[in-house]
mmCIF file of C-alpha atoms in Angstrom:
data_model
loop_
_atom_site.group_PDB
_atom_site.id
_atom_site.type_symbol
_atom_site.label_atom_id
_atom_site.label_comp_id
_atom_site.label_asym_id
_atom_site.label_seq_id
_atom_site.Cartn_x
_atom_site.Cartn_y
_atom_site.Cartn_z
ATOM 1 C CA UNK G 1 22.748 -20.947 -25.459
ATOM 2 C CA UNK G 2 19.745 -22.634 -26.343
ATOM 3 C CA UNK G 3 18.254 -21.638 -22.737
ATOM 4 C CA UNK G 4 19.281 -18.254 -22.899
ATOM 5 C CA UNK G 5 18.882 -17.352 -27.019
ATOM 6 C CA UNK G 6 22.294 -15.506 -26.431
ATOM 7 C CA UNK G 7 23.885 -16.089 -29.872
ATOM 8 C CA UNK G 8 26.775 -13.833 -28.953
ATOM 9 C CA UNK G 9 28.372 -16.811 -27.370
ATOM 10 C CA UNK G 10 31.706 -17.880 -28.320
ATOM 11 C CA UNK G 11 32.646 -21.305 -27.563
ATOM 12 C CA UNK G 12 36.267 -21.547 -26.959
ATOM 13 C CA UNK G 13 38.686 -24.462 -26.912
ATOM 14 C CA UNK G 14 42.277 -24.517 -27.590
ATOM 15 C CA UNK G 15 41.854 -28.321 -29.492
ATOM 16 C CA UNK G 16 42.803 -28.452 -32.676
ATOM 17 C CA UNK G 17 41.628 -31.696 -33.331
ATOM 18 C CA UNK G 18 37.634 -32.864 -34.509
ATOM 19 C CA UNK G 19 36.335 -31.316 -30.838
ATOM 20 C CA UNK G 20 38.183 -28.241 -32.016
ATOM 21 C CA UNK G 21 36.532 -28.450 -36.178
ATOM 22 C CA UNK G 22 33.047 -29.394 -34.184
ATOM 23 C CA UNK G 23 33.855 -25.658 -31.953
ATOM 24 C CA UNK G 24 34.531 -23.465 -34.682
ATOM 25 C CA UNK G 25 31.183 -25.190 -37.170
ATOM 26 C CA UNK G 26 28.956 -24.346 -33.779
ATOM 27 C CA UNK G 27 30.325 -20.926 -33.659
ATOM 28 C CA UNK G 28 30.199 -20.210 -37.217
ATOM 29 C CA UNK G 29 26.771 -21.417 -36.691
ATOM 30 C CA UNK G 30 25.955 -19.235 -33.877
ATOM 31 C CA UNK G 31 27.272 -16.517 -36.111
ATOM 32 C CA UNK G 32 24.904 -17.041 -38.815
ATOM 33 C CA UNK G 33 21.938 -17.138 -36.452
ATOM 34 C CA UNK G 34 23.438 -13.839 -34.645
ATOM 35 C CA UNK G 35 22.749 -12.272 -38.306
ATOM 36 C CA UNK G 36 20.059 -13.708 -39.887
ATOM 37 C CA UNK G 37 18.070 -12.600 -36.232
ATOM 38 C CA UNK G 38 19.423 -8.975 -36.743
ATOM 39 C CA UNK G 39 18.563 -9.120 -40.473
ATOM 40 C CA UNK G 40 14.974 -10.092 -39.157
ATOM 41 C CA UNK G 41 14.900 -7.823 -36.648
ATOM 42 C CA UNK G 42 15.424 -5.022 -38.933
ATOM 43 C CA UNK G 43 13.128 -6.230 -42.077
ATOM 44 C CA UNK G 44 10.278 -6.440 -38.774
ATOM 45 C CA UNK G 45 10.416 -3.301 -37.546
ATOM 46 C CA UNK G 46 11.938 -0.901 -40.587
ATOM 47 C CA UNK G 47 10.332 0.457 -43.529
ATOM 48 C CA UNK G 48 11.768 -0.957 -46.626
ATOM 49 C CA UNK G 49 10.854 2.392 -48.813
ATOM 50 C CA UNK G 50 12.313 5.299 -46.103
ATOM 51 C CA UNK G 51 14.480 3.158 -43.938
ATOM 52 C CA UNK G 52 12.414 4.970 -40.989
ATOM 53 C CA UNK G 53 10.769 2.961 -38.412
ATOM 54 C CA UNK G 54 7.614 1.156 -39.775
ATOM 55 C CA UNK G 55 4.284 1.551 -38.193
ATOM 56 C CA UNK G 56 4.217 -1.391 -36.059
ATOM 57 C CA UNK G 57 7.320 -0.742 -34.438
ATOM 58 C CA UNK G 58 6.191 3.086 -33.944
ATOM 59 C CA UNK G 59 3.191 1.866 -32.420
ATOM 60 C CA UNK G 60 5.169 -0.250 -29.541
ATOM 61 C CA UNK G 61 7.843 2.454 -29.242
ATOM 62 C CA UNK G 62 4.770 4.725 -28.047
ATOM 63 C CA UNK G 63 3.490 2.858 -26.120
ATOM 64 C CA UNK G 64 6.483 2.136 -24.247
ATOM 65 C CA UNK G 65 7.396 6.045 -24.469
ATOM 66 C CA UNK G 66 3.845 6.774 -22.826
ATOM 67 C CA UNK G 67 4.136 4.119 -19.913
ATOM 68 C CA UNK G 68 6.985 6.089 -19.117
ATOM 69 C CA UNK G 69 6.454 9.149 -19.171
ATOM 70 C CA UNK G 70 2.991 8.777 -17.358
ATOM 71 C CA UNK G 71 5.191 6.789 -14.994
ATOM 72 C CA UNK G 72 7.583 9.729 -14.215
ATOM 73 C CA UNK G 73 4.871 12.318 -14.963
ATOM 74 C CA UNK G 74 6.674 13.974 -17.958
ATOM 75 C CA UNK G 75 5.417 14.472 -20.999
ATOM 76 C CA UNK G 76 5.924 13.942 -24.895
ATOM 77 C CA UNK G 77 5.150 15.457 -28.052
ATOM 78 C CA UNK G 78 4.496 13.418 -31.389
ATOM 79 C CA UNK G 79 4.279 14.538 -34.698
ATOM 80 C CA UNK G 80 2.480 13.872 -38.017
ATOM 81 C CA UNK G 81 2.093 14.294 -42.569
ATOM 82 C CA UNK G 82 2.619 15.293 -46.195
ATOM 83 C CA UNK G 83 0.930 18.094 -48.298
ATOM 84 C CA UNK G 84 -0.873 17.009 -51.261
ATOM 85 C CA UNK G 85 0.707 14.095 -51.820
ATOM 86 C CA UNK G 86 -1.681 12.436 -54.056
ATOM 87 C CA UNK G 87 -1.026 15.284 -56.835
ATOM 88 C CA UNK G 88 2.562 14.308 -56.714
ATOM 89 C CA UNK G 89 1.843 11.004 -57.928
ATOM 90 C CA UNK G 90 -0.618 12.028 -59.705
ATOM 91 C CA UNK G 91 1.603 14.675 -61.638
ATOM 92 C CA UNK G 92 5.053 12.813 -61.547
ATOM 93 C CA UNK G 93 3.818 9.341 -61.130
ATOM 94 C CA UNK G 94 4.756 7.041 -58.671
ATOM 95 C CA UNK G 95 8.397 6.350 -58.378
ATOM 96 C CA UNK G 96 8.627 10.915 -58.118
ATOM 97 C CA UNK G 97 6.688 9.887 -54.862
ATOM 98 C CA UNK G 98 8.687 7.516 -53.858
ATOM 99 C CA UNK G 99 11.719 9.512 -54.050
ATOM 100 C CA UNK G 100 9.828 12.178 -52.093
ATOM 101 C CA UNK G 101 9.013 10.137 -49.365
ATOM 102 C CA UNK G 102 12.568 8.666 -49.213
ATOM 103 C CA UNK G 103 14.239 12.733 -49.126
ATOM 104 C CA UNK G 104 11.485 13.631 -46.298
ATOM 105 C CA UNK G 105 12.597 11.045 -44.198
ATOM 106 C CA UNK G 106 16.018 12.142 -44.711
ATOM 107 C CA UNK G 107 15.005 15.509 -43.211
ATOM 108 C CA UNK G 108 13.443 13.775 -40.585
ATOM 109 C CA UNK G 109 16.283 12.086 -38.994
ATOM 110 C CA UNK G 110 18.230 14.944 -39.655
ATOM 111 C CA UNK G 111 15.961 17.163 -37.467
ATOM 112 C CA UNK G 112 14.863 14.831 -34.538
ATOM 113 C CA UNK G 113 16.509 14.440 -31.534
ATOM 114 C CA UNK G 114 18.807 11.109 -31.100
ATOM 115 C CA UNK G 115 16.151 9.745 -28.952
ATOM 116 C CA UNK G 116 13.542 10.098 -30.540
ATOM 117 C CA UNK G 117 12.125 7.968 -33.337
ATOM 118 C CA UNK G 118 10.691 9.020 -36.836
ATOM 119 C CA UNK G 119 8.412 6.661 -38.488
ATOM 120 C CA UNK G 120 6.138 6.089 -41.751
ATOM 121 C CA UNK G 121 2.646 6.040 -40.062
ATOM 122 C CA UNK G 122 1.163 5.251 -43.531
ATOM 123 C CA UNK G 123 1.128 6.363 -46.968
ATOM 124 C CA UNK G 124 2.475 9.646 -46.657
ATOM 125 C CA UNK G 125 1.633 10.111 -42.746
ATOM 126 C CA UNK G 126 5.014 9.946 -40.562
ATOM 127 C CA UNK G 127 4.941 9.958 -36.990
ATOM 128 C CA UNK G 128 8.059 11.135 -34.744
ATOM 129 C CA UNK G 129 7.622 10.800 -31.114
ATOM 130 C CA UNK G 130 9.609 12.987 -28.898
ATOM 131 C CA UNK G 131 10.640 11.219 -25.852
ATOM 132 C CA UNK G 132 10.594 13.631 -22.773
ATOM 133 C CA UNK G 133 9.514 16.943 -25.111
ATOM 134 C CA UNK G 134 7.563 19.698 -23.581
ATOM 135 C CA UNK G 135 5.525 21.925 -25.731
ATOM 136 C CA UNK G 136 8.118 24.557 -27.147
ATOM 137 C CA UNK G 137 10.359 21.773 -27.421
ATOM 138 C CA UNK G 138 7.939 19.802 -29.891
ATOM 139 C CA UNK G 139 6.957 22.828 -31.827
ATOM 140 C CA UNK G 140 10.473 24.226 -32.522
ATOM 141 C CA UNK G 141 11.669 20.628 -33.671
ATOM 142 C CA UNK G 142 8.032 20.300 -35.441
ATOM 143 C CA UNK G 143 8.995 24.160 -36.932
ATOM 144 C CA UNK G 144 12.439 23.414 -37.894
ATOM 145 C CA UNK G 145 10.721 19.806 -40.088
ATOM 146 C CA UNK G 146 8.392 22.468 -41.599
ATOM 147 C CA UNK G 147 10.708 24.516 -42.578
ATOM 148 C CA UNK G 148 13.121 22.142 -44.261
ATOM 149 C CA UNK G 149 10.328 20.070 -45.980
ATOM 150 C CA UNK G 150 9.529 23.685 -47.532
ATOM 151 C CA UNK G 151 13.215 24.824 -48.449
ATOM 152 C CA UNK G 152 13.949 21.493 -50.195
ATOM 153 C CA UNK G 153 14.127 20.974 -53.852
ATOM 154 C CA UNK G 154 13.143 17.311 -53.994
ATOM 155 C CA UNK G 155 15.067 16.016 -57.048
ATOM 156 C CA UNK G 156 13.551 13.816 -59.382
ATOM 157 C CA UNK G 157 15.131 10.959 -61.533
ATOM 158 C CA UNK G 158 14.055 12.597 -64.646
ATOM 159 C CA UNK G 159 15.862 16.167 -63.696
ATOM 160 C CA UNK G 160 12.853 17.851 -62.558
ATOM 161 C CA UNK G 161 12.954 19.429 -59.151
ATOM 162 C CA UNK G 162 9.584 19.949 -57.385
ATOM 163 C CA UNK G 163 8.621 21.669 -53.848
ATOM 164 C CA UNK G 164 6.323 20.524 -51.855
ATOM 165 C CA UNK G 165 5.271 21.147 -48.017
ATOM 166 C CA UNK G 166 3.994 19.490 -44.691
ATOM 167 C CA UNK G 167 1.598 20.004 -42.154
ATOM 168 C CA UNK G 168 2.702 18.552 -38.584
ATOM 169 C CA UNK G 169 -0.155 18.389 -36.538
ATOM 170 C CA UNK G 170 1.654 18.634 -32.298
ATOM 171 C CA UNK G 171 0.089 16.994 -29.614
ATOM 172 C CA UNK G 172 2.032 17.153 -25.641
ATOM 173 C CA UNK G 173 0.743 15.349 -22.638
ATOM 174 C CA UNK G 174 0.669 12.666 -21.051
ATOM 175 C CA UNK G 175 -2.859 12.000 -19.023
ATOM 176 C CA UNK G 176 -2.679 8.950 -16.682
ATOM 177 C CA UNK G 177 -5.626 7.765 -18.806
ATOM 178 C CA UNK G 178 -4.260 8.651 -22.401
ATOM 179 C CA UNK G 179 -3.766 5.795 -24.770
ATOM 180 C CA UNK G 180 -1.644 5.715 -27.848
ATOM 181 C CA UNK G 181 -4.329 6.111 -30.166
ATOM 182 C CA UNK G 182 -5.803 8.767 -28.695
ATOM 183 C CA UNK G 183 -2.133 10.961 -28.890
ATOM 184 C CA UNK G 184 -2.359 9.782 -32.392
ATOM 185 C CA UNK G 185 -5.881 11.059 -33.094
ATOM 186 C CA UNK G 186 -5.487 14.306 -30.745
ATOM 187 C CA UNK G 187 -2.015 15.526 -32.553
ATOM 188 C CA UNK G 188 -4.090 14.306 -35.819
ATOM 189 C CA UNK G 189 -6.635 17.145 -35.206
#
C-alpha cells in the first residue's frame, strides 16, 4: 500500500481478536485517506463557484487532448465567453453574477458532449474542449450554447429575471506545431 498509494486496499483477516481490531483501524484508516484524496482531488481541479472544471485542470486536459489528437491526426474544437458581464454586476451586483455564472455552466454541461470538458477559464471566460470535434461538429454544439445562453431567463434571488447572451469564439485543428495557448488565443480571436 504504501509502495503502490492504492488506498482501495482491503486488508482481510478472519481474527477476531487484537490482529483482527488492528485490521479493521488500518482499513478504516485507508478509508479515510481513500476520501480525504478524492475530496482533494476535487477541491484541485473544480471550481468552487460553477462546479465546472477550474482553469488549471482545463489547461492539462488540453494539453493532453492536443497530444492526442496530433498523435492520431484528428482534430478538436474549443470554445470560449460571456456578454457584458461587467454590467451585470454592475446593475445587479455581485451575488446576480454569481448566480449567472453558476446557471451558464448549467447549460454548459447540459450541451457538451460526455467527453468533453467545460471549464471556467476566468472571470466570466469558460472554455469547453471538444475531444475529437471537427468543424460543424464544434459550431453546432458552440450554436446550440448560444442559443440556450440567449433563451434563458437567469433568475435572480431578489425575483428579477434578466437575459443576457454569449459570444463563443471556435477554433478546430490540430497543427503538429500548435500549442495550447495558441488554440486558446486563435479560438479567442
Amino acid at each position: 500500500i504504501g509502495f503502490s498509494k492504492d488506498y482501495s486496499t482491503v486488508l482481510a483477516t478472519h481474527h477476531t481478536d487484537e490482529f483482527g481490531e488492528l485490521c479493521q483501524g488500518f482499513n478504516a484508516m485507508l478509508q479515510e485517506i481513500r476520501v480525504r484524496d478524492e475530496k482533494l482531488s476535487q477541491l484541485a481541479t473544480t471550481d468552487t463557484l460553477t462546479g465546472l472544471a477550474n482553469r488549471g485542470h482545463a489547461l492539462e486536459s488540453l494539453q493532453t487532448m492536443l497530444t492526442r489528437a496530433q498523435r492520431l491526426g484528428r482534430p478538436m474544437g474549443v470554445l470560449l465567453d460571456v456578454d457584458h458581464f461587467k454590467q451585470v454586476n454592475d446593475t445587479y451586483g455581485h451575488p446576480a453574477g454569481d448566480q449567472v455564472l453558476r446557471d451558464i455552466a448549467h447549460i454548459l454541461q447540459a450541451n457538451v458532449r460526455a467527453y468533453d470538458l467545460a471549464a471556467r477559464y476566468g472571470g466570466e471566460e469558460f472554455l469547453v474542449l471538444c475531444d475529437g470535434a471537427d468543424l460543424p461538429a464544434t459550431v453546432d454544439m458552440a450554436e446550440r450554447i448560444r442559443a440556450a445562453v440567449a433563451s434563458h431567463g437567469f433568475r435572480l434571488a431578489d425575483g428579477q429575471t434578466l437575459h443576457t447572451t454569449v459570444s463563443v469564439g471556435v477554433y478546430v485543428g490540430t497543427s503538429a506545431h500548435t500549442t495550447a495557448m495558441q488554440l486558446i488565443e486563435a479560438t479567442d480571436q
